[in-house]
Amino acid sequence: MQRPLITAKDVAEQRDLVIPQGALLTPLARDLLRKRGVRPRPVDGPGPRPARYVVANWKSHKTIGEARRFAASFRELQRTGPLAAAAVICPPFTAIAALSDALFGSAQVGAQDLSPHDEGAHTGEVAARHLVEAGAAFVIVGHSERRHAGEDDALVRRKTRVALRGGLQPILCVGETRDERQSGRAEAVVRDQLRAVVEGLDPESVRRLLVAYEPRWAIGTGLTPTSDQVAEMLAHVRAVLVSVAEERAASLVPVLYGGSVKPKNAAELLHLPGCAGALVGGAALKPEGFLGILAEA
Ligand code: PGA
């Protein structure tokens, strides 16, 4: 899919630039805006959805200063050419606003979690509206590390709905444990996780959803499933989506793979049938690693 390109000419007279979803700013356009102190606002507008995504999940890494330094070097390295996939970075909550400013449209920003409440007396919770104001367009829901900390499908379902209502695009993580795979239950587990969240969503909401298949035993371990196992599960995810949601909307949901993706194995994993990109932890902590994976997308 052709992504809209915003050039220096387009931004010459702009005081407040809204970037359509998935659009790309040329390095010259970005510099021009930065010099004039104009901050582009990514919006999930009617623009075409990118065909591919590479999403960085920084987990509990990077301070505000470290996130800013990452952004500066990412922008510098990215000057060599436009990216083939939409780049999304999910830093800790505290760094969302600073990272979103410092990236200057070179990548979009997401959060790693959100409150299941719109707002209210919920000490310690960060709500969708806080994330959107800080510059996030995406939010990861149901990551295996949160499920491990006690989140169940019902909570993931609530968070997904709150995210959608709040204007965020949820990246719903599903995946089986090693035991579940070894006992032949991987497909049933993934089906149940998807069903619990997606069933009952209206087509418009389904159109804003992304799914990441992340086998829990592959996260942070250096282990990856075989290409056949990934391709089979991606096809299974699609089949479940189509069976529980409106067919056309479900057929367009980007389904990513996550779990020990690195520049070295990215080309093979990202180009498997049915794969719309990657959710990356460890390898996306350095701009070179993140860009190395983006280069293979
Ligand atoms: P990893 O993490 O790439 O370090 O395996 C992936 C994730 O947790 O989303």
Short mmCIF file of C-alpha atoms and ligand atoms in Angstrom, two decimals:
data_model
loop_
_atom_site.label_atom_id
_atom_site.label_comp_id
_atom_site.label_asym_id
_atom_site.label_seq_id
_atom_site.Cartn_x
_atom_site.Cartn_y
_atom_site.Cartn_z
CA MET A 1 0.00 0.00 0.00
CA GLN A 2 1.30 3.45 -0.92
CA ARG A 3 1.86 5.58 2.18
CA PRO A 4 1.19 9.32 1.90
CA LEU A 5 4.45 11.27 1.79
CA ILE A 6 4.59 14.75 3.34
CA THR A 7 7.32 16.88 1.81
CA ALA A 8 8.96 20.20 2.77
CA LYS A 9 6.72 21.90 0.21
CA ASP A 10 3.58 20.55 1.93
CA VAL A 11 4.62 21.92 5.30
CA ALA A 12 5.99 25.27 4.11
CA GLU A 13 2.93 27.24 5.24
CA GLN A 14 1.62 24.98 7.99
CA ARG A 15 1.41 26.13 11.59
CA ASP A 16 -0.27 23.00 12.88
CA LEU A 17 0.29 19.83 10.96
CA VAL A 18 -1.91 16.76 11.31
CA ILE A 19 -0.30 13.64 9.87
CA PRO A 20 -2.69 11.07 8.44
CA GLN A 21 -2.31 7.57 9.86
CA GLY A 22 0.75 5.90 8.36
CA ALA A 23 2.00 8.99 6.54
CA LEU A 24 5.68 9.65 6.20
CA LEU A 25 7.50 12.97 6.64
CA THR A 26 10.61 13.49 4.54
CA PRO A 27 13.72 14.37 6.62
CA LEU A 28 13.67 17.89 5.11
CA ALA A 29 10.01 18.41 6.08
CA ARG A 30 10.74 17.21 9.61
CA ASP A 31 13.70 19.55 10.03
CA LEU A 32 11.70 22.49 8.72
CA LEU A 33 8.91 21.87 11.23
CA ARG A 34 11.36 21.32 14.07
CA LYS A 35 13.14 24.61 13.36
CA ARG A 36 9.80 26.45 13.43
CA GLY A 37 8.78 24.65 16.63
CA VAL A 38 5.71 23.06 15.03
CA ARG A 39 4.84 19.66 16.47
CA PRO A 40 3.12 17.29 14.05
CA ARG A 41 0.11 15.53 15.55
CA PRO A 42 -0.38 11.98 14.34
CA VAL A 43 -4.08 11.21 14.06
CA ASP A 44 -5.95 8.10 13.19
CA GLY A 45 -7.68 9.80 10.33
CA PRO A 46 -9.35 8.40 7.28
CA GLY A 47 -5.96 7.89 5.57
CA PRO A 48 -5.02 4.39 4.41
CA ARG A 49 -3.84 1.96 7.08
CA PRO A 50 -0.22 0.94 6.65
CA ALA A 51 0.23 -2.57 5.31
CA ARG A 52 3.02 -3.39 7.74
CA TYR A 53 4.06 -2.40 11.26
CA VAL A 54 7.16 -2.83 13.36
CA VAL A 55 6.31 -2.09 16.99
CA ALA A 56 8.99 -1.63 19.65
CA ASN A 57 8.05 -2.62 23.20
CA TRP A 58 10.62 -1.02 25.48
CA LYS A 59 9.11 -2.61 28.61
CA SER A 60 10.61 -1.11 31.76
CA HIS A 61 13.63 0.33 29.95
CA LYS A 62 14.68 3.92 29.17
CA THR A 63 14.31 7.18 31.03
CA ILE A 64 13.07 10.36 29.37
CA GLY A 65 16.66 11.35 28.55
CA GLU A 66 17.45 7.95 27.08
CA ALA A 67 14.27 8.03 24.99
CA ARG A 68 15.22 11.46 23.62
CA ARG A 69 18.70 10.25 22.72
CA PHE A 70 17.20 7.20 20.98
CA ALA A 71 14.88 9.48 18.97
CA ALA A 72 17.71 11.79 17.90
CA SER A 73 19.83 8.93 16.66
CA PHE A 74 16.84 7.13 15.09
CA ARG A 75 16.00 10.27 13.09
CA GLU A 76 19.61 10.72 12.07
CA LEU A 77 19.99 7.10 10.90
CA GLN A 78 16.61 7.11 9.18
CA ARG A 79 17.71 9.88 6.84
CA THR A 80 18.96 7.27 4.42
CA GLY A 81 15.44 6.69 3.16
CA PRO A 82 11.76 6.20 3.94
CA LEU A 83 10.71 3.17 5.96
CA ALA A 84 8.89 0.23 4.40
CA ALA A 85 6.65 -0.25 7.45
CA ALA A 86 4.98 1.99 10.01
CA ALA A 87 7.32 2.34 12.99
CA VAL A 88 5.69 2.47 16.44
CA ILE A 89 7.57 2.77 19.74
CA CYS A 90 6.00 1.94 23.11
CA PRO A 91 8.15 3.44 25.90
CA PRO A 92 7.34 3.54 29.62
CA PHE A 93 4.46 5.95 30.43
CA THR A 94 6.82 8.64 31.68
CA ALA A 95 8.64 8.93 28.34
CA ILE A 96 5.62 9.00 26.00
CA ALA A 97 5.30 12.79 25.68
CA ALA A 98 9.04 13.46 25.38
CA LEU A 99 9.53 10.67 22.86
CA SER A 100 6.56 11.77 20.81
CA ASP A 101 8.03 15.30 20.62
CA ALA A 102 11.55 14.11 19.91
CA LEU A 103 10.59 11.68 17.13
CA PHE A 104 9.02 14.47 15.20
CA GLY A 105 6.81 12.19 13.14
CA SER A 106 9.64 9.79 12.22
CA ALA A 107 7.80 7.07 14.20
CA GLN A 108 4.52 6.89 16.08
CA VAL A 109 4.20 6.29 19.80
CA GLY A 110 2.19 3.80 21.83
CA ALA A 111 1.77 2.81 25.46
CA GLN A 112 2.40 -0.63 26.96
CA ASP A 113 -0.78 -0.75 29.04
CA LEU A 114 -3.70 1.41 30.15
CA SER A 115 -6.30 1.70 32.87
CA PRO A 116 -9.52 -0.27 32.40
CA HIS A 117 -11.37 2.89 33.52
CA ASP A 118 -12.05 6.05 31.54
CA GLU A 119 -11.11 8.17 34.58
CA GLY A 120 -11.92 8.46 38.28
CA ALA A 121 -10.61 7.51 41.69
CA HIS A 122 -8.17 4.81 40.56
CA THR A 123 -4.83 5.55 42.16
CA GLY A 124 -1.89 4.74 39.94
CA GLU A 125 -3.91 4.09 36.78
CA VAL A 126 -3.10 5.87 33.52
CA ALA A 127 -6.20 6.37 31.38
CA ALA A 128 -6.62 6.42 27.61
CA ARG A 129 -7.14 10.19 27.56
CA HIS A 130 -3.83 10.76 29.36
CA LEU A 131 -2.06 8.61 26.79
CA VAL A 132 -3.66 10.35 23.83
CA GLU A 133 -2.79 13.78 25.24
CA ALA A 134 0.81 12.66 25.74
CA GLY A 135 1.03 11.69 22.06
CA ALA A 136 0.20 7.96 22.00
CA ALA A 137 -1.78 6.55 19.09
CA PHE A 138 -1.48 2.86 20.04
CA VAL A 139 -1.60 0.79 23.21
CA ILE A 140 -0.48 -2.80 23.84
CA VAL A 141 -3.14 -4.85 25.66
CA GLY A 142 -2.82 -8.34 27.09
CA HIS A 143 0.97 -8.61 26.82
CA SER A 144 2.10 -11.92 28.29
CA GLU A 145 4.09 -10.15 31.02
CA ARG A 146 0.87 -8.45 32.16
CA ARG A 147 -1.07 -11.72 31.92
CA HIS A 148 1.69 -13.29 34.03
CA ALA A 149 1.13 -10.50 36.59
CA GLY A 150 -2.52 -11.57 36.88
CA GLU A 151 -4.47 -10.01 33.99
CA ASP A 152 -7.22 -12.26 32.71
CA ASP A 153 -9.19 -12.18 29.47
CA ALA A 154 -12.01 -10.19 31.06
CA LEU A 155 -9.62 -7.40 32.02
CA VAL A 156 -7.96 -7.43 28.60
CA ARG A 157 -11.43 -7.15 27.07
CA ARG A 158 -12.27 -4.12 29.22
CA LYS A 159 -8.95 -2.43 28.46
CA THR A 160 -9.42 -3.00 24.73
CA ARG A 161 -12.83 -1.33 24.81
CA VAL A 162 -11.60 1.59 26.89
CA ALA A 163 -8.69 2.05 24.48
CA LEU A 164 -10.99 2.06 21.45
CA ARG A 165 -13.40 4.47 23.12
CA GLY A 166 -10.49 6.73 23.98
CA GLY A 167 -9.22 6.93 20.40
CA LEU A 168 -6.28 4.53 20.69
CA GLN A 169 -5.50 1.57 18.45
CA PRO A 170 -5.13 -1.51 20.65
CA ILE A 171 -2.40 -4.04 19.85
CA LEU A 172 -3.91 -7.19 21.33
CA CYS A 173 -1.32 -9.81 22.32
CA VAL A 174 -2.22 -13.49 22.32
CA GLY A 175 -0.05 -16.59 22.66
CA GLU A 176 0.42 -19.92 24.35
CA THR A 177 2.88 -21.10 27.02
CA ARG A 178 5.40 -23.85 26.37
CA ASP A 179 3.23 -26.36 28.27
CA GLU A 180 0.18 -25.41 26.26
CA ARG A 181 2.06 -25.95 23.00
CA GLN A 182 3.57 -29.23 24.13
CA SER A 183 0.19 -30.55 25.15
CA GLY A 184 -1.34 -29.62 21.79
CA ARG A 185 -3.51 -26.82 23.18
CA ALA A 186 -1.83 -23.81 21.50
CA GLU A 187 -4.59 -23.20 18.94
CA ALA A 188 -7.38 -23.55 21.50
CA VAL A 189 -5.66 -21.11 23.89
CA VAL A 190 -5.15 -18.49 21.19
CA ARG A 191 -8.73 -18.95 19.96
CA ASP A 192 -10.12 -18.42 23.46
CA GLN A 193 -7.95 -15.33 24.07
CA LEU A 194 -9.09 -13.77 20.80
CA ARG A 195 -12.73 -14.66 21.25
CA ALA A 196 -12.84 -13.26 24.76
CA VAL A 197 -11.83 -9.84 23.48
CA VAL A 198 -13.04 -9.56 19.90
CA GLU A 199 -16.51 -11.10 20.17
CA GLY A 200 -19.13 -8.37 20.16
CA LEU A 201 -16.88 -5.61 18.77
CA ASP A 202 -18.52 -3.55 16.05
CA PRO A 203 -16.83 -3.53 12.60
CA GLU A 204 -15.56 0.02 13.10
CA SER A 205 -13.69 -1.05 16.25
CA VAL A 206 -12.33 -4.17 14.57
CA ARG A 207 -10.92 -1.93 11.87
CA ARG A 208 -8.82 -0.13 14.50
CA LEU A 209 -7.45 -3.30 16.10
CA LEU A 210 -4.06 -4.96 15.62
CA VAL A 211 -3.25 -8.46 16.89
CA ALA A 212 0.21 -9.73 17.85
CA TYR A 213 0.75 -13.48 18.08
CA GLU A 214 3.46 -13.90 20.69
CA PRO A 215 4.17 -17.44 21.89
CA ARG A 216 4.99 -16.83 25.56
CA TRP A 217 7.93 -19.21 25.49
CA ALA A 218 9.57 -17.20 22.69
CA ILE A 219 9.52 -13.85 24.52
CA GLY A 220 12.93 -12.72 25.69
CA THR A 221 14.33 -16.26 25.35
CA GLY A 222 16.03 -16.14 21.95
CA LEU A 223 13.80 -19.07 20.93
CA THR A 224 11.46 -18.75 17.96
CA PRO A 225 8.89 -21.15 16.56
CA THR A 226 9.59 -22.64 13.14
CA SER A 227 8.34 -20.69 10.14
CA ASP A 228 5.64 -23.31 9.62
CA GLN A 229 4.45 -22.98 13.23
CA VAL A 230 4.26 -19.17 12.92
CA ALA A 231 2.49 -19.27 9.54
CA GLU A 232 -0.01 -21.84 10.85
CA MET A 233 -0.80 -19.76 13.89
CA LEU A 234 -1.14 -16.54 11.88
CA ALA A 235 -3.65 -18.31 9.62
CA HIS A 236 -5.45 -19.61 12.71
CA VAL A 237 -5.63 -16.08 14.19
CA ARG A 238 -7.16 -14.81 10.94
CA ALA A 239 -9.67 -17.66 10.84
CA VAL A 240 -10.77 -16.98 14.42
CA LEU A 241 -11.05 -13.23 13.77
CA VAL A 242 -13.20 -13.83 10.70
CA SER A 243 -15.41 -16.25 12.62
CA VAL A 244 -16.08 -13.91 15.55
CA ALA A 245 -16.20 -10.48 13.88
CA GLU A 246 -17.62 -8.95 10.74
CA GLU A 247 -15.79 -10.69 7.92
CA ARG A 248 -14.54 -7.73 5.90
CA ALA A 249 -13.24 -5.81 8.94
CA ALA A 250 -11.68 -8.98 10.39
CA SER A 251 -9.93 -9.80 7.14
CA LEU A 252 -8.09 -6.45 7.31
CA VAL A 253 -6.78 -6.64 10.90
CA PRO A 254 -2.95 -6.54 10.79
CA VAL A 255 -1.62 -9.67 12.51
CA LEU A 256 1.96 -9.32 13.75
CA TYR A 257 4.41 -11.87 15.08
CA GLY A 258 6.38 -11.23 18.31
CA GLY A 259 8.97 -13.16 20.31
CA SER A 260 12.75 -12.92 19.88
CA VAL A 261 12.56 -11.01 16.57
CA LYS A 262 15.98 -9.62 15.60
CA PRO A 263 17.46 -8.05 12.46
CA LYS A 264 18.89 -11.51 11.63
CA ASN A 265 15.59 -13.43 11.60
CA ALA A 266 13.26 -10.53 10.70
CA ALA A 267 13.24 -11.08 6.94
CA GLU A 268 12.12 -14.69 7.31
CA LEU A 269 9.47 -14.05 9.98
CA LEU A 270 8.06 -10.81 8.59
CA HIS A 271 7.49 -12.21 5.12
CA LEU A 272 5.65 -15.33 6.16
CA PRO A 273 2.18 -15.55 4.64
CA GLY A 274 -0.30 -13.59 6.74
CA CYS A 275 2.37 -11.67 8.67
CA ALA A 276 1.84 -7.89 8.83
CA GLY A 277 4.91 -7.06 10.90
CA ALA A 278 6.54 -7.60 14.26
CA LEU A 279 6.31 -6.71 17.94
CA VAL A 280 9.88 -6.42 19.18
CA GLY A 281 11.30 -6.24 22.68
CA GLY A 282 15.03 -6.54 23.31
CA ALA A 283 16.21 -5.97 19.74
CA ALA A 284 14.38 -2.62 19.51
CA LEU A 285 16.20 -0.99 22.43
CA LYS A 286 18.90 0.31 20.08
CA PRO A 287 18.03 2.43 17.03
CA GLU A 288 20.26 0.23 14.86
CA GLY A 289 18.36 -2.90 15.92
CA PHE A 290 14.94 -1.32 15.42
CA LEU A 291 15.94 0.10 12.04
CA GLY A 292 17.58 -3.21 11.10
CA ILE A 293 14.22 -4.93 11.57
CA LEU A 294 12.33 -2.12 9.82
CA ALA A 295 14.70 -2.51 6.87
CA GLU A 296 13.57 -6.13 6.48
CA ALA A 297 9.84 -5.35 6.72
P1 PGA B 1 11.41 -9.97 22.73
O1 PGA B 1 10.05 -9.40 23.36
O2 PGA B 1 11.50 -9.44 21.32
O3 PGA B 1 12.51 -9.44 23.62
O4 PGA B 1 11.31 -11.45 22.75
C1 PGA B 1 8.87 -9.34 22.62
C2 PGA B 1 7.73 -8.80 23.45
O5 PGA B 1 7.75 -8.96 24.67
O6 PGA B 1 6.79 -8.19 22.92
#
